[in-house]
Amino acid sequence: MGKCRDIEHAPLRAQAETVLTDYAAQSRDGTGPRGRKPKKRLSGRNIMIYGTLFVVSVYYLLPLWVMVVTSLKGMPEIRLGNIFAPPVEITFEPWVKAWSEACTGLNCDGLSRGFWNSVRITVPSALFSIFIASVNGYALANWRFKGGEAFFTILIFGAFVPYQVMLYPMVILLREIGLYGSLAGLVLVHTVFGMPIVTLLFRNYFTSLPEELFKAARVDGAGFWGIYFRVMLPMSLPIFTVAMIIQITGIWNDFLFGTVFTRPNLYPMTVQLNNIVNSVQGVKEYNVNMAATLLTGLVPLAIYFASGKLFVRGIAAGAVKG
Amino acid sequence: MPSDPVHARQGGTAPPSAARRPRRLLRNLTAKIAAIPMVLTAMVVFLGGTVWTVTYSFTNSKLLPRAEFVGLAQYERLWATRRWVVSIENLAIYGLCSLVFSLVIGFVLAALLDQKIRYESAFRTILLYPFALSFIVTGLVWQWILNPEFGVQSIIRAMGFEGFAFDPLYNPDIAIFGILIAGLWQGTGLIMVLMLAGLRGIDGEIWKASRVDGIPAWKTYIFIIVPMMRPVFITALVLITSGIVKLYDLVVAQTGGGPGIATEVPAKYVYDYMFGGQNLGQGFAASTMMLLAVAIVVIPWAMLEFGGKRRG
Amino acid sequence: MQPSIAIKDLKLAFGAVEVLHDLNLDVGQGEFLVLLGSSGCGKSTLLNCIAGLLDITDGQIFIQGRNVTWEEPSDRGIGMVFQSYALYPQMTVEGNLSFGLKNAGLPKAEIAERVARAARVLQIEPLLKRKPAALSGGQRQRVAIGRALVRDVDVFLFDEPLSNLDAKLRADLRVEIKQLHQQLENTMIYVTHDQVEAMTLADRIAIMKGGKIMQLGTPKEIYNRPANRYVAEFIGSPTMNMLDGTLDMEIAPSFSCDIATFALGEYGFAPGTVSGPAWFGIRPEHVESGEAAEAMPVQLDTVIDLVEPLGSDTLVRVRAGGQLLWARANGQPDLSPRQPLRIGFDPARGHLFDRQGDIRL
């Protein structure tokens, strides 16, 4: 019976072979389809996707462009022209003026004072808050103790409470310990209000590390700080970078705490910028204002463009779980 | 030396501390000491501060907090104040628009970026950079762009449309939309990134299955992908809402609450009464109302998220 | 001689959930004890309690006669090897081996000597300067064993050390661990879910289920005289055949079920066994088929249901009445499904369990 079938199929096979040969011949001639399926370079779908993204990108970039071109124009040119037009005559004078001469109320020594204040606020605040929060995260993830999760839950809910609710108690608290109005007081405020998000970041990271590593270190006789500094810290550089990015941009951009918890001589750059631009006295110098605005935005922008994917990872890690 | 076998073999000479159960509190003491800052922050500032403010919102504190209780008097006065009512209206308009537009624009942009396009990271960088900026910077830039004498309005008039009027920062009726434009410019990037992460988290086989079934892409998005991304949408919703209630810096920088009281918001009301108007009781009552608004969104979300399953 | 490790009335509860129940266990000097069980049976938890990595709820733990119930893990005189190796990724192999010794404050020369000795024993000398990421799975596990070795302790704890390795490497390292034990002669407690590892390595096996030890005995005892139905079914592959029936002790002991009734003359009964419903278990390797079946006291005519050739022998699943039974046949007999097959077994090689308590009769 097996043989019978073979015979029956013989003509079919012959047919198939002819087709194959034909196809081969065609290919050799170059008439038949060869290679990968052809793709239209500019399909309607692609035009729509890239077109939309292009238009949206232009919209998003426009304010940056306006800031840059305005800050490089002289006032006469601004009065005459179009705010989107590139400068006819490039001048850096607004930048110089914004940095060292612009006035806020009493003194006229420009934004430089605010810049250095912001540096003096941001560096210790970021370092201190990250240290505290990373230790918290490590204690929560590895040294689970009774009540730890409860405190952590309160902390996370606290992140959603509007700052306005806790503002005045915090003022009283700082006044009681004698830190109200001082740099140290503001550092403390940033540490306290930055704690939920950064602690969450570190707790999730340390939880994701294999627990056996922690156990092995305990068998090896390392204590709380020994494991933190010698085992955990060297493994956590990426997450420390992410925390740095979150905290430095967040603290640099802060306005509310800067106004509430410091005295005018310690005002951070954002507060000073607002005072310069929105001061009612004198003629408005839009070019100087834009130069000052751009100067204030430069630090977080530099961090953003330098850190790239880590910035995204930072906000996603904080936001999705938060 | 504990790891010395000779010592260990002697046996029975263990210090009594090892045999008796140590006090629970003293176990892993270093870890507990290290967690003190967290405990203090949670209990004293977050919990204590909130309770304190809510309590003092029932007093007639003026220049200084005074424990003289007056019931709901502060709240009655609050809701009788025109500025507060305008603030709430503004927040409602801004909040609703910002919620809808952020979610829609954020999702559409994320869906576009998810089409395996070229230059994806360049586009994403452009869409997200405003998020890195301070609200003060954002507010001032948009104040300048929307300036009726030099900004968008004057340019479009110069192009020949003499009657064109778009001066949100000078016209009280639409002033809040000027703030909205700036707020959306800064915030949609974040929502886009969240949505993109959500889209990337969806099993690629869903797409294969819907292609095999011959379902058009837009239908797949609306009927399959969006429902699957429910947690991401909820997270985005909670984030946007808590951001909306905190809205303060942007208004201060862009309009200062003006023209008149057209762009006042609750957070600014609180600050002005607490630190400017020397009327603490009003500030406390207003901030308690803000807390209530957040609680209405956050508590149901938290119950949904953490109530069903114990421990993630 | 005092036991190397003694566990007395150990209890562990997480809140209301009791994970380990009143556990008692003595491990002799130089003994290789395997804790065997399926996942979630509490074997790893018990090991972590011994190591001091989990705080127990009640009871006492002695190591070398010393009560270490509330000692720090590093002060208990133990070394531990983990499933995921748990090597410190930023340290070299040498750093990994010496970390614990540095923490204990040993002099440099002593550390160097111990590391060198451990490296020699485990043949990892050429790897000392490398980071863990640059090692293969087998090399990593060797370093992890080395980390326990340098501590110069009497007790080694292994937490499923071979589970992350592929089958070939697992077999090789199994042999090495056995050799290491013969060479060092220290006490080892080894947690695994792999019965082959347990049978080959152990001096004694403790089979655990639900936080209790079901049976503690030598591999032979566990195989030949399983104390209960759980142990009987856990050990051996394929699983022991179980027949549900009635035991009759009235005149001559006999067992009857719906496919057969047979006498149990040679069976070694536990004292005090009475009639009643019972399980009769027989391992597939004790079920003969074909010609060999003719010599057996109990014979059954069955139909072949499934054939699994393994090369060295062949597994056959047969249908007898409503019951499916496994038999193991030597070599590669010519069998195919739907063929009739005569099987037979000796009831003396079977195992009887009480239907109520699943206890061996």
CSV table of N, CA and C in Angstrom, one decimal, chain B residues 152-243:
chain,number,residue,atom,x,y,z
B,152,VAL,N,2.9,86.0,21.9
B,152,VAL,CA,2.2,85.3,20.9
B,152,VAL,C,1.1,86.2,20.2
B,153,GLN,N,0.4,87.0,21.1
B,153,GLN,CA,-0.7,87.8,20.6
B,153,GLN,C,-0.2,88.9,19.6
B,154,SER,N,0.9,89.5,20.0
B,154,SER,CA,1.4,90.6,19.1
B,154,SER,C,2.0,90.0,17.8
B,155,ILE,N,2.5,88.8,17.9
B,155,ILE,CA,3.1,88.2,16.6
B,155,ILE,C,2.0,87.9,15.7
B,156,ILE,N,0.9,87.3,16.2
B,156,ILE,CA,-0.2,86.9,15.3
B,156,ILE,C,-0.9,88.1,14.8
B,157,ARG,N,-1.0,89.2,15.6
B,157,ARG,CA,-1.5,90.5,15.1
B,157,ARG,C,-0.6,91.0,14.0
B,158,ALA,N,0.7,90.9,14.2
B,158,ALA,CA,1.6,91.4,13.2
B,158,ALA,C,1.5,90.7,11.9
B,159,MET,N,1.0,89.4,12.0
B,159,MET,CA,0.9,88.6,10.7
B,159,MET,C,-0.4,89.0,10.0
B,160,GLY,N,-1.2,90.0,10.5
B,160,GLY,CA,-2.3,90.5,9.8
B,160,GLY,C,-3.6,90.2,10.5
B,161,PHE,N,-3.7,89.4,11.5
B,161,PHE,CA,-4.9,89.1,12.2
B,161,PHE,C,-5.1,90.2,13.3
B,162,GLU,N,-5.5,91.4,12.9
B,162,GLU,CA,-5.6,92.5,13.8
B,162,GLU,C,-6.4,92.3,15.0
B,163,GLY,N,-7.5,91.5,14.8
B,163,GLY,CA,-8.5,91.4,15.9
B,163,GLY,C,-8.1,90.2,16.8
B,164,PHE,N,-7.0,89.5,16.6
B,164,PHE,CA,-6.7,88.4,17.4
B,164,PHE,C,-6.5,88.8,18.8
B,165,ALA,N,-7.1,88.1,19.7
B,165,ALA,CA,-6.9,88.4,21.1
B,165,ALA,C,-6.6,87.1,21.9
B,166,PHE,N,-5.4,87.0,22.5
B,166,PHE,CA,-5.1,85.9,23.3
B,166,PHE,C,-4.2,86.4,24.4
B,167,ASP,N,-4.8,86.9,25.5
B,167,ASP,CA,-4.0,87.5,26.5
B,167,ASP,C,-4.4,87.0,27.9
B,168,PRO,N,-4.2,85.7,28.1
B,168,PRO,CA,-4.7,85.0,29.3
B,168,PRO,C,-4.2,85.7,30.5
B,169,LEU,N,-3.0,86.3,30.5
B,169,LEU,CA,-2.5,86.8,31.8
B,169,LEU,C,-3.0,88.2,32.1
B,170,TYR,N,-3.8,88.8,31.2
B,170,TYR,CA,-4.3,90.1,31.4
B,170,TYR,C,-5.8,90.0,31.5
B,171,ASN,N,-6.4,88.9,31.0
B,171,ASN,CA,-7.8,88.8,31.0
B,171,ASN,C,-8.3,87.9,32.1
B,172,PRO,N,-9.0,88.4,33.1
B,172,PRO,CA,-9.4,87.5,34.3
B,172,PRO,C,-10.2,86.3,33.9
B,173,ASP,N,-11.0,86.4,32.8
B,173,ASP,CA,-11.8,85.3,32.5
B,173,ASP,C,-11.1,84.1,32.0
B,174,ILE,N,-10.0,84.2,31.4
B,174,ILE,CA,-9.2,83.1,30.9
B,174,ILE,C,-7.8,83.0,31.5
B,175,ALA,N,-7.6,83.8,32.5
B,175,ALA,CA,-6.2,83.8,33.1
B,175,ALA,C,-5.8,82.4,33.6
B,176,ILE,N,-6.7,81.6,34.2
B,176,ILE,CA,-6.3,80.3,34.7
B,176,ILE,C,-5.8,79.4,33.6
B,177,PHE,N,-6.3,79.6,32.4
B,177,PHE,CA,-5.9,78.8,31.3
B,177,PHE,C,-4.4,79.1,30.9
B,178,GLY,N,-4.0,80.3,31.1
B,178,GLY,CA,-2.6,80.6,30.9
B,178,GLY,C,-1.7,79.8,31.8
B,179,ILE,N,-2.1,79.7,33.1
B,179,ILE,CA,-1.4,78.8,34.0
B,179,ILE,C,-1.5,77.4,33.5
B,180,LEU,N,-2.6,76.9,33.0
B,180,LEU,CA,-2.8,75.6,32.6
B,180,LEU,C,-1.8,75.2,31.5
B,181,ILE,N,-1.7,76.1,30.5
B,181,ILE,CA,-0.8,75.9,29.4
B,181,ILE,C,0.7,75.6,29.9
B,182,ALA,N,1.1,76.5,30.9
B,182,ALA,CA,2.4,76.3,31.4
B,182,ALA,C,2.5,75.0,32.2
B,183,GLY,N,1.5,74.7,33.0
B,183,GLY,CA,1.5,73.5,33.8
B,183,GLY,C,1.6,72.3,33.0
B,184,LEU,N,0.8,72.3,31.9
B,184,LEU,CA,0.8,71.1,31.0
B,184,LEU,C,2.2,70.9,30.4
B,185,TRP,N,2.7,72.1,29.9
B,185,TRP,CA,4.0,72.0,29.3
B,185,TRP,C,5.1,71.4,30.2
B,186,GLN,N,5.0,71.7,31.5
B,186,GLN,CA,6.0,71.1,32.4
B,186,GLN,C,5.7,69.7,32.8
B,187,GLY,N,4.4,69.3,32.9
B,187,GLY,CA,4.0,68.1,33.6
B,187,GLY,C,3.7,66.9,32.7
B,188,THR,N,3.3,67.1,31.4
B,188,THR,CA,2.9,66.0,30.6
B,188,THR,C,4.1,65.0,30.3
B,189,GLY,N,5.3,65.5,30.3
B,189,GLY,CA,6.5,64.7,30.0
B,189,GLY,C,6.5,63.5,31.0
B,190,LEU,N,6.3,63.8,32.3
B,190,LEU,CA,6.3,62.8,33.3
B,190,LEU,C,5.3,61.7,33.1
B,191,ILE,N,4.0,62.2,32.7
B,191,ILE,CA,3.0,61.2,32.5
B,191,ILE,C,3.3,60.4,31.3
B,192,MET,N,3.9,61.0,30.3
B,192,MET,CA,4.3,60.3,29.1
B,192,MET,C,5.3,59.2,29.5
B,193,VAL,N,6.3,59.5,30.3
B,193,VAL,CA,7.3,58.5,30.7
B,193,VAL,C,6.6,57.4,31.4
B,194,LEU,N,5.7,57.7,32.3
B,194,LEU,CA,5.0,56.6,33.1
B,194,LEU,C,4.2,55.7,32.2
B,195,MET,N,3.5,56.3,31.2
B,195,MET,CA,2.7,55.6,30.3
B,195,MET,C,3.6,54.7,29.4
B,196,LEU,N,4.7,55.3,29.0
B,196,LEU,CA,5.6,54.5,28.1
B,196,LEU,C,6.1,53.3,28.9
B,197,ALA,N,6.5,53.5,30.2
B,197,ALA,CA,6.9,52.4,31.0
B,197,ALA,C,5.8,51.3,31.1
B,198,GLY,N,4.6,51.8,31.2
B,198,GLY,CA,3.5,50.9,31.3
B,198,GLY,C,3.3,50.1,30.0
B,199,LEU,N,3.4,50.8,28.9
B,199,LEU,CA,3.2,50.2,27.6
B,199,LEU,C,4.3,49.1,27.4
B,200,ARG,N,5.5,49.5,27.8
B,200,ARG,CA,6.7,48.5,27.6
B,200,ARG,C,6.5,47.3,28.5
B,201,GLY,N,5.7,47.5,29.6
B,201,GLY,CA,5.5,46.4,30.5
B,201,GLY,C,4.5,45.4,30.0
B,202,ILE,N,3.8,45.7,29.0
B,202,ILE,CA,2.7,44.8,28.5
B,202,ILE,C,3.4,43.8,27.6
B,203,ASP,N,3.0,42.5,27.8
B,203,ASP,CA,3.5,41.4,27.1
B,203,ASP,C,3.4,41.6,25.6
B,204,GLY,N,4.5,41.5,24.9
B,204,GLY,CA,4.5,41.6,23.5
B,204,GLY,C,3.6,40.7,22.7
B,205,GLU,N,3.3,39.5,23.4
B,205,GLU,CA,2.4,38.5,22.8
B,205,GLU,C,1.0,39.0,22.6
B,206,ILE,N,0.6,40.0,23.4
B,206,ILE,CA,-0.8,40.5,23.3
B,206,ILE,C,-0.9,41.1,21.9
B,207,TRP,N,0.2,41.9,21.5
B,207,TRP,CA,0.2,42.5,20.2
B,207,TRP,C,0.1,41.4,19.1
B,208,LYS,N,0.9,40.4,19.3
B,208,LYS,CA,1.0,39.3,18.3
B,208,LYS,C,-0.4,38.7,18.1
B,209,ALA,N,-1.0,38.4,19.3
B,209,ALA,CA,-2.4,37.8,19.3
B,209,ALA,C,-3.4,38.7,18.6
B,210,SER,N,-3.3,40.0,18.9
B,210,SER,CA,-4.3,40.9,18.2
B,210,SER,C,-4.1,41.0,16.7
B,211,ARG,N,-2.8,40.9,16.3
B,211,ARG,CA,-2.5,40.9,14.9
B,211,ARG,C,-3.0,39.7,14.2
B,212,VAL,N,-2.8,38.5,14.9
B,212,VAL,CA,-3.3,37.3,14.3
B,212,VAL,C,-4.8,37.3,14.2
B,213,ASP,N,-5.5,37.9,15.2
B,213,ASP,CA,-6.9,38.0,15.1
B,213,ASP,C,-7.4,39.1,14.2
B,214,GLY,N,-6.5,39.9,13.7
B,214,GLY,CA,-6.8,41.0,12.7
B,214,GLY,C,-7.6,42.2,13.3
B,215,ILE,N,-7.3,42.5,14.6
B,215,ILE,CA,-7.9,43.7,15.2
B,215,ILE,C,-7.1,44.9,14.9
B,216,PRO,N,-7.7,46.0,14.5
B,216,PRO,CA,-6.9,47.2,14.1
B,216,PRO,C,-6.2,47.8,15.4
B,217,ALA,N,-5.1,48.4,15.1
B,217,ALA,CA,-4.3,48.9,16.2
B,217,ALA,C,-5.0,49.8,17.2
B,218,TRP,N,-5.8,50.7,16.7
B,218,TRP,CA,-6.5,51.7,17.6
B,218,TRP,C,-7.5,51.0,18.5
B,219,LYS,N,-8.1,49.9,17.9
B,219,LYS,CA,-9.1,49.1,18.7
B,219,LYS,C,-8.3,48.4,19.8
B,220,THR,N,-7.2,47.8,19.5
B,220,THR,CA,-6.4,47.1,20.5
B,220,THR,C,-6.0,48.0,21.6
B,221,TYR,N,-5.6,49.3,21.2
B,221,TYR,CA,-5.2,50.2,22.3
B,221,TYR,C,-6.4,50.5,23.2
B,222,ILE,N,-7.6,50.8,22.6
B,222,ILE,CA,-8.7,51.3,23.5
B,222,ILE,C,-9.3,50.1,24.3
B,223,PHE,N,-9.4,49.0,23.6
B,223,PHE,CA,-10.2,47.9,24.3
B,223,PHE,C,-9.3,46.9,25.1
B,224,ILE,N,-8.0,46.8,24.7
B,224,ILE,CA,-7.1,45.9,25.4
B,224,ILE,C,-6.0,46.5,26.2
B,225,ILE,N,-5.3,47.4,25.6
B,225,ILE,CA,-4.1,48.0,26.2
B,225,ILE,C,-4.5,48.9,27.4
B,226,VAL,N,-5.4,49.8,27.1
B,226,VAL,CA,-5.8,50.8,28.2
B,226,VAL,C,-6.3,50.1,29.4
B,227,PRO,N,-7.3,49.1,29.3
B,227,PRO,CA,-7.7,48.4,30.5
B,227,PRO,C,-6.6,47.7,31.2
B,228,MET,N,-5.6,47.1,30.4
B,228,MET,CA,-4.5,46.5,31.0
B,228,MET,C,-3.6,47.4,31.8
B,229,MET,N,-3.6,48.7,31.4
B,229,MET,CA,-2.7,49.7,32.0
B,229,MET,C,-3.4,50.4,33.2
B,230,ARG,N,-4.5,49.9,33.6
B,230,ARG,CA,-5.3,50.5,34.7
B,230,ARG,C,-4.4,51.0,35.9
B,231,PRO,N,-3.5,50.1,36.4
B,231,PRO,CA,-2.7,50.5,37.5
B,231,PRO,C,-1.8,51.8,37.2
B,232,VAL,N,-1.3,51.8,35.9
B,232,VAL,CA,-0.5,53.0,35.6
B,232,VAL,C,-1.3,54.2,35.5
B,233,PHE,N,-2.6,54.1,35.0
B,233,PHE,CA,-3.5,55.2,34.9
B,233,PHE,C,-3.8,55.7,36.3
B,234,ILE,N,-4.0,54.8,37.2
B,234,ILE,CA,-4.4,55.2,38.6
B,234,ILE,C,-3.2,55.9,39.3
B,235,THR,N,-2.0,55.3,39.1
B,235,THR,CA,-0.8,56.0,39.7
B,235,THR,C,-0.7,57.4,39.1
B,236,ALA,N,-0.8,57.5,37.8
B,236,ALA,CA,-0.7,58.8,37.2
B,236,ALA,C,-1.8,59.8,37.8
B,237,LEU,N,-3.0,59.2,37.9
B,237,LEU,CA,-4.1,60.1,38.5
B,237,LEU,C,-3.7,60.6,39.9
B,238,VAL,N,-3.2,59.7,40.7
B,238,VAL,CA,-2.9,60.1,42.1
B,238,VAL,C,-1.7,61.1,42.0
B,239,LEU,N,-0.7,60.9,41.2
B,239,LEU,CA,0.4,61.8,41.1
B,239,LEU,C,-0.1,63.2,40.6
B,240,ILE,N,-0.9,63.2,39.6
B,240,ILE,CA,-1.4,64.5,39.0
B,240,ILE,C,-2.2,65.2,40.1
B,241,THR,N,-3.1,64.5,40.7
B,241,THR,CA,-4.0,65.1,41.7
B,241,THR,C,-3.2,65.7,42.9
B,242,SER,N,-2.2,65.0,43.4
B,242,SER,CA,-1.5,65.5,44.6
B,242,SER,C,-0.6,66.7,44.1
B,243,GLY,N,-0.2,66.7,42.8
B,243,GLY,CA,0.5,67.8,42.2
B,243,GLY,C,-0.4,69.1,42.1
